[in-house]
Amino acid sequence: MEHVNAPSSPSPATVGPLSGTEVPRFAGASTFARLPRVDQVEKVDVAVVGAPFDTGVSYRPGARFGPGHIRQSSRLLRPYNPAQEIAPFAVQQVADAGDMVINPFDIEEAIGQVQEQAAAFVDGGARLVTLGGDHTIALPLLRTMHREHGEIAVLHFDAHLDTWDTYFGAPYTHGTPFRRASEEGLIDHSASLHVGIRGSLYDRADLEDDAAAGFRVLSSRQFARDSLDGLIERMLDRLGDRPVYVSVDIDVLDPAHAPGTGTPEAGGLTSRELLEMIRALPPRNVVGADVVEVAPAYDHAELTGIAASHVVYELISAMALTHGKATS
Amino acid sequence: MEHVNAPSSPSPATVGPLSGTEVPRFAGASTFARLPRVDQVEKVDVAVVGAPFDTGVSYRPGARFGPGHIRQSSRLLRPYNPAQEIAPFAVQQVADAGDMVINPFDIEEAIGQVQEQAAAFVDGGARLVTLGGDHTIALPLLRTMHREHGEIAVLHFDAHLDTWDTYFGAPYTHGTPFRRASEEGLIDHSASLHVGIRGSLYDRADLEDDAAAGFRVLSSRQFARDSLDGLIERMLDRLGDRPVYVSVDIDVLDPAHAPGTGTPEAGGLTSRELLEMIRALPPRNVVGADVVEVAPAYDHAELTGIAASHVVYELISAMALTHGKATS
Amino acid sequence: MEHVNAPSSPSPATVGPLSGTEVPRFAGASTFARLPRVDQVEKVDVAVVGAPFDTGVSYRPGARFGPGHIRQSSRLLRPYNPAQEIAPFAVQQVADAGDMVINPFDIEEAIGQVQEQAAAFVDGGARLVTLGGDHTIALPLLRTMHREHGEIAVLHFDAHLDTWDTYFGAPYTHGTPFRRASEEGLIDHSASLHVGIRGSLYDRADLEDDAAAGFRVLSSRQFARDSLDGLIERMLDRLGDRPVYVSVDIDVLDPAHAPGTGTPEAGGLTSRELLEMIRALPPRNVVGADVVEVAPAYDHAELTGIAASHVVYELISAMALTHGKATS
Amino acid sequence: MEHVNAPSSPSPATVGPLSGTEVPRFAGASTFARLPRVDQVEKVDVAVVGAPFDTGVSYRPGARFGPGHIRQSSRLLRPYNPAQEIAPFAVQQVADAGDMVINPFDIEEAIGQVQEQAAAFVDGGARLVTLGGDHTIALPLLRTMHREHGEIAVLHFDAHLDTWDTYFGAPYTHGTPFRRASEEGLIDHSASLHVGIRGSLYDRADLEDDAAAGFRVLSSRQFARDSLDGLIERMLDRLGDRPVYVSVDIDVLDPAHAPGTGTPEAGGLTSRELLEMIRALPPRNVVGADVVEVAPAYDHAELTGIAASHVVYELISAMALTHGKATS
Amino acid sequence: MEHVNAPSSPSPATVGPLSGTEVPRFAGASTFARLPRVDQVEKVDVAVVGAPFDTGVSYRPGARFGPGHIRQSSRLLRPYNPAQEIAPFAVQQVADAGDMVINPFDIEEAIGQVQEQAAAFVDGGARLVTLGGDHTIALPLLRTMHREHGEIAVLHFDAHLDTWDTYFGAPYTHGTPFRRASEEGLIDHSASLHVGIRGSLYDRADLEDDAAAGFRVLSSRQFARDSLDGLIERMLDRLGDRPVYVSVDIDVLDPAHAPGTGTPEAGGLTSRELLEMIRALPPRNVVGADVVEVAPAYDHAELTGIAASHVVYELISAMALTHGKATS
Amino acid sequence: MEHVNAPSSPSPATVGPLSGTEVPRFAGASTFARLPRVDQVEKVDVAVVGAPFDTGVSYRPGARFGPGHIRQSSRLLRPYNPAQEIAPFAVQQVADAGDMVINPFDIEEAIGQVQEQAAAFVDGGARLVTLGGDHTIALPLLRTMHREHGEIAVLHFDAHLDTWDTYFGAPYTHGTPFRRASEEGLIDHSASLHVGIRGSLYDRADLEDDAAAGFRVLSSRQFARDSLDGLIERMLDRLGDRPVYVSVDIDVLDPAHAPGTGTPEAGGLTSRELLEMIRALPPRNVVGADVVEVAPAYDHAELTGIAASHVVYELISAMALTHGKATS
């Protein structure tokens, strides 16, 4: 009943999304952007995969429903990105890999499952864009990245540092992935950056711990004062020319733009600011990415889901602009 | 990433739904009840197909999003139905056929598309359970039924008669399918029945026209006074032993049970009453069915979607109980 | 742009609602049931008037938006009532009188305003159906009724007795109208009845005070055990053949059926039960009525508004069945 | 019950809105801004008219309820506009003309109905501000404008170009009005402009087709970088001194500011930006305007409705500032 | 600022809830029913305690916010229960014990924490009414009960059996507490009962396993056919005269009555039916109880919270009626 | 069950909030930021007190539930404020004083009650941060401030001037507090300022009356054009070095950022802008503050509550930075 075709694809080698002029956008495939499933294509350059898991959440849960919600909210995405002047699904084969199988009752087993399933994609040559789920999953994803690329520049959009140590004795939660990643030597201390940080902390030492873990900070407050071009320049300076892993906690957006999340903080970025930051990344080589912490039960009218799906679209577009580039 | 298996299926011949003990119910396949897609099985006894169309709606639109919403709300359905003591996905092969392709801008073309796509399933030997969409689609579905079974007993659950003539000059809308079907000789005038009718009418003549079209009425008011067993007996008496097409407008439920619909009327059935009526159908031979008018934008917490998915489950169970029976 | 006509009206003397086959029901007049405004007709037999006031509320406010919400939720009401076999807008002239002007900052002045404006209608020969607003308005409405009819039988549907004495020293609130009415000698102690009462009380004495004020009780619990016909008989026995004023607090319905109200109590009536009780009133002479405590901010998908508008429709139908009868 | 007066109107010739100090804003007239109806005034300089139609929608429907929702959301609008230092309802007679009668089942008939009813107002000397409804209605409105003013400068606020060709074979939908208008020679190719464009396209050629249709683009991305005054200057330069028709698709706003719409795109304008752009128009002569695509089922707390009603208020204010000016 | 007093308390020995005539119900204490905190009273007969934990949930999470939501929804509860003719807060000292401290990241540690904290109350002589939280907590609560009362009659209101074995290898989840409790010898196999069961199962064997675990079933379907008095009689027969532990999963209610829960099933009980069942328990000795699975993110207008708080009120009333009775 | 401790507090003299690493943030105390209650500490430097009152509201009511909602939305606030480099709960004792007792049926009595209860705190040496409630309460709070500090500089964030005269004859409503305060000589005419004003007015004279009452205006429109630093400078210039009372009507935020309020106006401030303005106040001496007009029934996902709670946090931080400073 659903036909996959690629009317605006210049290359016969890629299978594009279901056409919006043949099947109404409210109908048909429930894959991300109505792209083909991985089993419908011969090779995969970029795999969009869900990680439906939220057991690492400390406040409002529900990100387990995030992958499905982002997919449902992505139905209006069209094949051509005028901001980047590229057709991201045509120059590279993008496909939806469905959801990872993850145990909701055991965090450490879950981390192992994410790591194993992510590795299978990466070993197959695909770049991975993971739809969370909570931020706990960034750790196994970074482990996979590290195996491929060595110490990686992490560009982390978030209201929170996520470099806390433990919480109720648990070392692996959505507040700790970058602390663990740093301890495990996965990230490049000279090229990692948080963007959008704001709100209250547990202690002044949180910031010192964070710096020690290898991060610098562009806070949300700076967006109220500095020009977007100035902020982009500082971001790019920090990243250098390292391969970049981009991790987007949707709570980097102001709650007005992303109510559907677990630990919202007032005073955040607009979706326009976030999208512009990501559009500025090429020709940096985005070798992997995640968009996490979308909790649909708190969303309204797919507001948060739409913002997240647009972020994913720009990440895939950035990957398209470096397609073919050696990824390490 | 998603494995289809059938742990509780006694027959190796059928592929069952994705197991809830292997992949969490909030993850994985977005098919109805996490069943296999039609392209994943060799034959199909019962096809669940979406008809995302709502251009025939006279008040609150949005049923175009109904099929996806019912599927999302069906994730908790499990393989064994204790009310009927049957495993409906094991004794017959049930699969999700995706969505029909339907033109949202031309009602008559849309009716032709539904008819053609429905016929393809029926010709292939499958019974069809169609997820609406608005009630306009009942007409092409009844045409398909008639071609296979001749004049058919229509069991119609609805707050409204849906036997109006025209509306703004349009002969084909969600208020007219059974009038047109009667005029076209598709239904059995001796065995068709509305259940759940209530609310105000345009004119006293509406009831006369409806009777002339071949229907009798069990009103919602009767549920307030008569015993459920008495109502069931009257329903079964009317149906006789004819093959039955069951058409369920979800607004047969009280708005408390189904807020997510387009023309709600106070004073309706509870979901418990509706499910019991459908459970009473076997051994009547349910040769086809639809569940229509689920408008997710007005739903809350998947209340309406869950009710609709349970209705679909009982319809499939009723089909399972007559599986193998000649269908005409 | 809006044409008022009456296609199903047998009498040339009445102006009916805007026809749903000429102007879509989602468009056009925002009057109750799309009826004419009082200034569009020559005489008025039944006036539907809003009393947008909620300053007497003790818990969740918002009933000030009730009249507009009930009107918006009444757009699907059609001209013929099959339950009563009558066209209620054809045998009598029903019109929408807009909203009363009421001071939101001074309860006592507000009561005076309601009383004065209600009297103007009644003096003009119209029966009044008032859309609340909170229950405080029942007192001035009963004063008006008393002036016309003497001691009146009050049929009061509510979860609460509303015969409390004072609250924070205030004698006039939504919890006290029937206490005050009884003290003022407005009601018939031998024929007044609460229906649907449930939930916790301040004190055992509340019930004694209530009985002393002239009321008997059919509790919601009795609906779980007794037959509807039995309950109706008890209601009618109590009312005798007195002229009846019907006051419906929408919280008589279970919160599942009426979430949009200020002081919800679990365990209430279904909308089907409530509508049947009202349908049983004729040939009792309903000389006036109100439907109060609809608080739209807590409603969902017009659930509560639709229930309220159907109650109003049945009250008007009951009036139609005694149209022409002497009203005292 | 409702008194229309004009306490802050300097001119005895105009009837102003219902006073908020005499009738509470939550009560009384349901007209736009509580203005008089057209039948309550002797002449009409500016008519606010609803076009409740959404059959041209390609994704989330519901704009058929837009006019009523915008009116309900306009109750807080007061008589004096300090941003423009004018009392827009006093210097010109503004009135609410109710809703157009439009067939929901036939797009082409609907377009004819809008055109005919709009022409009746324009022929009567009124400027028209139309409340959508979906964007399909811009075509018949532009035809009416063209008959009066010749080729007109179109100032189009939208996330989307709306210059697509056909969709499912349908030439008239909410994605095509400006393509058709350009083909019909209705618009001035030297003075038309889209503002707020963003998001993905079907093809690179969409932009070329759009330019060929006579439009230039101020994208939403430019609002993130350029000063508001710079953007205003570019808008005014493009418009020149031509009579201007302003068409505002509410999805020009970010979904955070306008969730209640059918095809939301992340990264949009704030309501403050949009209002400032419109305030900058005088002394350009705004000869007509529409505000479309408000879909209340997806709105929250009247967020979208309030934004839309403020846009309408500024459009009426702009008209007030050129009141008396020859309109062609 | 908040004064605790007990105007309707006949006994000087108890401290009652904050009076609604002195402090408005929307203000003041956020304890259950505005009762005193445990630290404000000298002894506690009944402790209401929160167990904010939902890590054992298999579908929609969020019951961690259940205790606070039930408390907020309990503000309208008043001191006198006319259904039982008792003042439940006057004949026994009821107090709010706040929330248990529970680790959200480790289910087994959490179970230990609940067990330990519950035991502290029970050892202190209090009966415990626990506000969930997910159903996992029933196991440690039953352990505590068993230590005090030996094998206990469990009266379990739920849509689901909750006697599954493991889920993703986890023995302790919200679907398994009664299986574990049976295996641990905590429950009386001759006197335990599920009420309200419905919906689909994993396998026919689920029912056999359940019977083997010591339960009998009154299904929701039986409520559609049998009289309430008949059902009550069967419930009481099964319970005999054993001390009873009552465990109420709010999803026993139909989703119309309790949308705010994690695994809703259509066709459930009304709140009126559930409350009547609980009211029928005295003089059975209710020695402890829980009300679980209230997930506020899916609730609307406190519908579910209000139903839950009324259930708690009836449980406390039942305890009041056997106050002073030996509890084993 | 709830332990109050202060892990990040350098001073043994203060009792800090409940630790988020010991009791999950979704559990435990329902005080503001999980701070101790006033009865749990020996002295109070800053008291957070609720004023649950909304009888002065002219449009959407519901702010009576504001204090509880802001508290619930404050659970994520942590002890250290990096924007100000201070631990606001450690350098001064902050405690939650619960809710004032206020009569909902008599505005003038209510004003007296607020004044009396506020005075009790101020006389005890505490600075007061009041959680509204509607803006009516600013008058009695300013009276209290004046008694302590003489004519005070009022920094008023709001969409509206709130210097109207009377409304329906009522001198004390949420639209008039600053007019009355000015007339009573409470405010410093040389140092008072509105920030964020926008939207339509009743009359041009409103602005003149406002200036005469002693205020200057920084409008929301200026935020679209001027730099934040420039706006801050103008604010600080106006305030001089006077003790400042800060009154924040949450509707100063755009409805996108604060839907949960009673009289929303499009085109408002972002939460980032508002927080930056407040952070700029030190070393001005903030001697008291209120945050009002949070109406939870219109909020979504605690969007408005979170913004309000962050504003309160910054106000307390500003107070911390001048702790010990003479307050007059």
PDB file of C-alpha atoms in Angstrom, chain E residues 1-3 22-24 26-28 30 37 39 49 52-53 64-65 72 97-102 104 117 121, chain F residues 1-3 22-24 26-28 30 37 39 49 52-53 64-65 72 97-102 104 117 121:
ATOM      1  CA  MET E   1      -0.407  30.394  58.518  1.00  0.00           C
ATOM      2  CA  GLU E   2      -2.207  27.094  58.490  1.00  0.00           C
ATOM      3  CA  HIS E   3      -4.322  26.158  61.446  1.00  0.00           C
ATOM      4  CA  GLU E  22     -11.511  28.736  57.830  1.00  0.00           C
ATOM      5  CA  VAL E  23      -8.961  28.213  55.086  1.00  0.00           C
ATOM      6  CA  PRO E  24     -10.261  27.947  51.520  1.00  0.00           C
ATOM      7  CA  PHE E  26      -7.644  25.695  47.316  1.00  0.00           C
ATOM      8  CA  ALA E  27      -5.198  27.038  49.889  1.00  0.00           C
ATOM      9  CA  GLY E  28      -3.218  25.723  52.803  1.00  0.00           C
ATOM     10  CA  SER E  30      -0.908  20.019  50.809  1.00  0.00           C
ATOM     11  CA  ARG E  37       1.214  15.673  59.258  1.00  0.00           C
ATOM     12  CA  ASP E  39       4.713  15.163  63.287  1.00  0.00           C
ATOM     13  CA  VAL E  49       2.026   7.656  53.045  1.00  0.00           C
ATOM     14  CA  PRO E  52       6.694   7.836  44.670  1.00  0.00           C
ATOM     15  CA  PHE E  53       8.243   5.125  42.520  1.00  0.00           C
ATOM     16  CA  ARG E  64       6.186   8.634  40.608  1.00  0.00           C
ATOM     17  CA  PHE E  65       4.124  11.826  40.656  1.00  0.00           C
ATOM     18  CA  GLN E  72      -3.768  17.770  45.435  1.00  0.00           C
ATOM     19  CA  ALA E  97       3.255  10.690  56.723  1.00  0.00           C
ATOM     20  CA  GLY E  98       4.742  12.339  53.657  1.00  0.00           C
ATOM     21  CA  ASP E  99       6.633  10.326  51.071  1.00  0.00           C
ATOM     22  CA  MET E 100       8.836   7.327  51.547  1.00  0.00           C
ATOM     23  CA  VAL E 101      12.420   7.743  50.344  1.00  0.00           C
ATOM     24  CA  ILE E 102      12.898   5.340  47.439  1.00  0.00           C
ATOM     25  CA  PRO E 104      14.463   5.323  41.460  1.00  0.00           C
ATOM     26  CA  GLN E 117       9.663   2.216  56.003  1.00  0.00           C
ATOM     27  CA  PHE E 121       4.674   2.517  60.677  1.00  0.00           C
TER      28      PHE E 121
ATOM     29  CA  MET F   1       9.982  10.683  56.103  1.00  0.00           C
ATOM     30  CA  GLU F   2      11.348  13.980  54.814  1.00  0.00           C
ATOM     31  CA  HIS F   3      14.723  15.091  55.996  1.00  0.00           C
ATOM     32  CA  GLU F  22      18.824  12.009  49.116  1.00  0.00           C
ATOM     33  CA  VAL F  23      15.156  12.369  48.270  1.00  0.00           C
ATOM     34  CA  PRO F  24      14.186  12.324  44.595  1.00  0.00           C
ATOM     35  CA  PHE F  26       9.610  14.312  42.423  1.00  0.00           C
ATOM     36  CA  ALA F  27       9.101  13.230  46.049  1.00  0.00           C
ATOM     37  CA  GLY F  28       9.073  14.807  49.459  1.00  0.00           C
ATOM     38  CA  SER F  30       5.905  20.398  48.683  1.00  0.00           C
ATOM     39  CA  ARG F  37       8.810  25.442  56.491  1.00  0.00           C
ATOM     40  CA  ASP F  39       8.201  26.349  61.734  1.00  0.00           C
ATOM     41  CA  VAL F  49       4.442  32.989  51.223  1.00  0.00           C
ATOM     42  CA  PRO F  52      -4.139  32.252  47.005  1.00  0.00           C
ATOM     43  CA  PHE F  53      -6.692  34.806  45.903  1.00  0.00           C
ATOM     44  CA  ARG F  64      -5.998  31.129  43.445  1.00  0.00           C
ATOM     45  CA  PHE F  65      -4.200  27.897  42.556  1.00  0.00           C
ATOM     46  CA  GLN F  72       5.157  22.166  42.466  1.00  0.00           C
ATOM     47  CA  ALA F  97       5.584  30.247  55.170  1.00  0.00           C
ATOM     48  CA  GLY F  98       2.658  28.409  53.613  1.00  0.00           C
ATOM     49  CA  ASP F  99      -0.403  30.254  52.407  1.00  0.00           C
ATOM     50  CA  MET F 100      -2.029  33.348  53.827  1.00  0.00           C
ATOM     51  CA  VAL F 101      -5.648  32.913  54.891  1.00  0.00           C
ATOM     52  CA  ILE F 102      -7.744  35.095  52.596  1.00  0.00           C
ATOM     53  CA  PRO F 104     -12.415  34.689  48.561  1.00  0.00           C
ATOM     54  CA  GLN F 117      -0.310  38.785  57.579  1.00  0.00           C
ATOM     55  CA  PHE F 121       6.463  38.731  58.602  1.00  0.00           C
TER      56      PHE F 121
END
